[in-house]
Structures are given as C-alpha cells and as structure tokens.
Amino acid sequence: MRHLILATAVLLTQPVGAMAQSVAQRLNDYPTAARADYVFACMVTNGQTREMLDRCSCSIDEIAAILPYENYLQAETVLSMRRVGGERMSFFKSAAMAENIVADLRRAQAEAEIVCF
C-alpha cells in the first residue's frame, strides 16, 4: 500500500506535459521512414488507392501499438534474412528464437488486419 501511495505522489508531482510526452514517445517509437516503408509496401500489395493508403496507415499504427519498434525491427530482419539463400542463413529459417520473433509480428499484423481491413 505504501508503494502505491508513493508512486501516486511521484506522478502527481510531475508536470502534465512531461508525462504526456513520455507516453506519446512510448506509443510512437516507430520512425517515420519505417512507417512509410510499411505503407508503401502494403499499398503495392493491396492497391494504390486512397482507401488503401488509409487502411495501410491504420495497419502500421495498430502494429506499432502492439509491438515495440525494436521487436518489429528484429522480425523484419529475420524475414529479410530468410529471403537470402545459403547455408549460413538457415539459422533464420529454423531457429525457435527466430520463429518466435516472426510469430509476434504475424500476430500483430493479424490484429491490424482485423481492425483496418
């Protein structure tokens, strides 16, 4: 109980702008270029219309709300490495860790598809 009171007191003594900025930064950790790359690729796949621009933008926003950028970057790296041939890249195709990283991205994409498409 004492920890709860202390945490509340700390939050109440911080300026509202500082708290809002940290929340906004936490929820918007994807760089603009990464969001744009996703939207461009999504539009190439689904059609280059205004409706698809809105849906693809919605999709990356949903993914960003679910998956931290660091995890998104790791999953994109694994998927990129899987496209490269050769024996050295077999780790990215079969390792359980790589599978889990990609599975998290796939779940976020599925959620985004339900919401946006």
One Martini backbone bead per residue (centre of mass of N, CA, C, O) as a GRO file, in nm:
protein
  117
    1MET     BB    1   0.058   0.064  -0.020
    2ARG     BB    2   0.302   0.255   0.003
    3HIS     BB    3   0.384   0.233  -0.298
    4LEU     BB    4   0.127   0.355  -0.417
    5ILE     BB    5   0.149   0.630  -0.281
    6LEU     BB    6   0.428   0.702  -0.391
    7ALA     BB    7   0.358   0.681  -0.695
    8THR     BB    8   0.136   0.894  -0.690
    9ALA     BB    9   0.311   1.130  -0.587
   10VAL     BB   10   0.507   1.132  -0.825
   11LEU     BB   11   0.296   1.184  -1.049
   12LEU     BB   12   0.179   1.456  -0.924
   13THR     BB   13   0.468   1.617  -0.940
   14GLN     BB   14   0.448   1.605  -1.236
   15PRO     BB   15   0.426   1.730  -1.524
   16VAL     BB   16   0.198   1.684  -1.767
   17GLY     BB   17   0.380   1.714  -2.020
   18ALA     BB   18   0.588   1.496  -1.942
   19MET     BB   19   0.393   1.258  -1.938
   20ALA     BB   20   0.281   1.286  -2.227
   21GLN     BB   21   0.548   1.259  -2.375
   22SER     BB   22   0.625   0.974  -2.276
   23VAL     BB   23   0.375   0.836  -2.390
   24ALA     BB   24   0.412   0.922  -2.684
   25GLN     BB   25   0.690   0.796  -2.720
   26ARG     BB   26   0.605   0.506  -2.651
   27LEU     BB   27   0.373   0.496  -2.889
   28ASN     BB   28   0.609   0.646  -3.096
   29ASP     BB   29   0.882   0.450  -3.192
   30TYR     BB   30   0.838   0.486  -3.490
   31PRO     BB   31   0.970   0.571  -3.762
   32THR     BB   32   0.868   0.727  -4.038
   33ALA     BB   33   1.015   0.547  -4.246
   34ALA     BB   34   0.894   0.279  -4.148
   35ARG     BB   35   0.602   0.352  -4.198
   36ALA     BB   36   0.631   0.417  -4.500
   37ASP     BB   37   0.737   0.144  -4.595
   38TYR     BB   38   0.488  -0.013  -4.512
   39VAL     BB   39   0.279   0.143  -4.679
   40PHE     BB   40   0.402   0.097  -4.956
   41ALA     BB   41   0.395  -0.214  -4.950
   42CYS     BB   42   0.092  -0.239  -4.897
   43MET     BB   43   0.002  -0.088  -5.159
   44VAL     BB   44   0.131  -0.280  -5.362
   45THR     BB   45  -0.041  -0.527  -5.267
   46ASN     BB   46  -0.353  -0.368  -5.244
   47GLY     BB   47  -0.330  -0.088  -5.368
   48GLN     BB   48  -0.327   0.253  -5.515
   49THR     BB   49  -0.521   0.397  -5.294
   50ARG     BB   50  -0.677   0.585  -5.065
   51GLU     BB   51  -0.792   0.352  -4.902
   52MET     BB   52  -0.516   0.204  -4.867
   53LEU     BB   53  -0.374   0.425  -4.720
   54ASP     BB   54  -0.557   0.416  -4.472
   55ARG     BB   55  -0.527   0.110  -4.406
   56CYS     BB   56  -0.214   0.099  -4.388
   57SER     BB   57  -0.186   0.313  -4.168
   58CYS     BB   58  -0.354   0.163  -3.962
   59SER     BB   59  -0.180  -0.091  -3.949
   60ILE     BB   60   0.086   0.036  -3.837
   61ASP     BB   61  -0.047   0.155  -3.587
   62GLU     BB   62  -0.131  -0.117  -3.464
   63ILE     BB   63   0.144  -0.247  -3.453
   64ALA     BB   64   0.274  -0.023  -3.275
   65ALA     BB   65   0.078  -0.079  -3.031
   66ILE     BB   66   0.186  -0.385  -2.992
   67LEU     BB   67   0.487  -0.341  -3.116
   68PRO     BB   68   0.786  -0.280  -3.069
   69TYR     BB   69   1.029  -0.166  -3.268
   70GLU     BB   70   1.249  -0.368  -3.200
   71ASN     BB   71   1.076  -0.618  -3.275
   72TYR     BB   72   1.012  -0.535  -3.563
   73LEU     BB   73   1.307  -0.525  -3.661
   74GLN     BB   74   1.374  -0.819  -3.603
   75ALA     BB   75   1.159  -0.945  -3.785
   76GLU     BB   76   1.249  -0.809  -4.049
   77THR     BB   77   1.530  -0.933  -4.046
   78VAL     BB   78   1.450  -1.227  -4.057
   79LEU     BB   79   1.287  -1.209  -4.321
   80SER     BB   80   1.524  -1.106  -4.491
   81MET     BB   81   1.718  -1.350  -4.436
   82ARG     BB   82   1.529  -1.569  -4.563
   83ARG     BB   83   1.574  -1.461  -4.867
   84VAL     BB   84   1.848  -1.563  -4.827
   85GLY     BB   85   2.077  -1.763  -4.929
   86GLY     BB   86   2.213  -2.033  -4.770
   87GLU     BB   87   2.357  -2.183  -4.498
   88ARG     BB   88   2.381  -1.937  -4.296
   89MET     BB   89   2.053  -1.878  -4.311
   90SER     BB   90   1.918  -2.124  -4.161
   91PHE     BB   91   1.871  -2.003  -3.882
   92PHE     BB   92   1.623  -1.815  -3.976
   93LYS     BB   93   1.440  -2.080  -4.052
   94SER     BB   94   1.473  -2.270  -3.758
   95ALA     BB   95   1.478  -2.100  -3.518
   96ALA     BB   96   1.294  -2.041  -3.242
   97MET     BB   97   1.352  -1.743  -3.201
   98ALA     BB   98   1.277  -1.655  -3.488
   99GLU     BB   99   0.987  -1.761  -3.479
  100ASN     BB  100   0.889  -1.581  -3.241
  101ILE     BB  101   0.941  -1.309  -3.369
  102VAL     BB  102   0.754  -1.353  -3.617
  103ALA     BB  103   0.494  -1.428  -3.462
  104ASP     BB  104   0.450  -1.151  -3.336
  105LEU     BB  105   0.411  -1.003  -3.602
  106ARG     BB  106   0.176  -1.173  -3.713
  107ARG     BB  107  -0.021  -1.103  -3.486
  108ALA     BB  108  -0.020  -0.797  -3.534
  109GLN     BB  109  -0.117  -0.816  -3.830
  110ALA     BB  110  -0.385  -0.959  -3.771
  111GLU     BB  111  -0.504  -0.737  -3.595
  112ALA     BB  112  -0.481  -0.513  -3.810
  113GLU     BB  113  -0.665  -0.648  -4.018
  114ILE     BB  114  -0.922  -0.649  -3.850
  115VAL     BB  115  -0.933  -0.335  -3.802
  116CYS     BB  116  -0.857  -0.222  -4.117
  117PHE     BB  117  -0.996  -0.459  -4.324
   0.00000   0.00000   0.00000
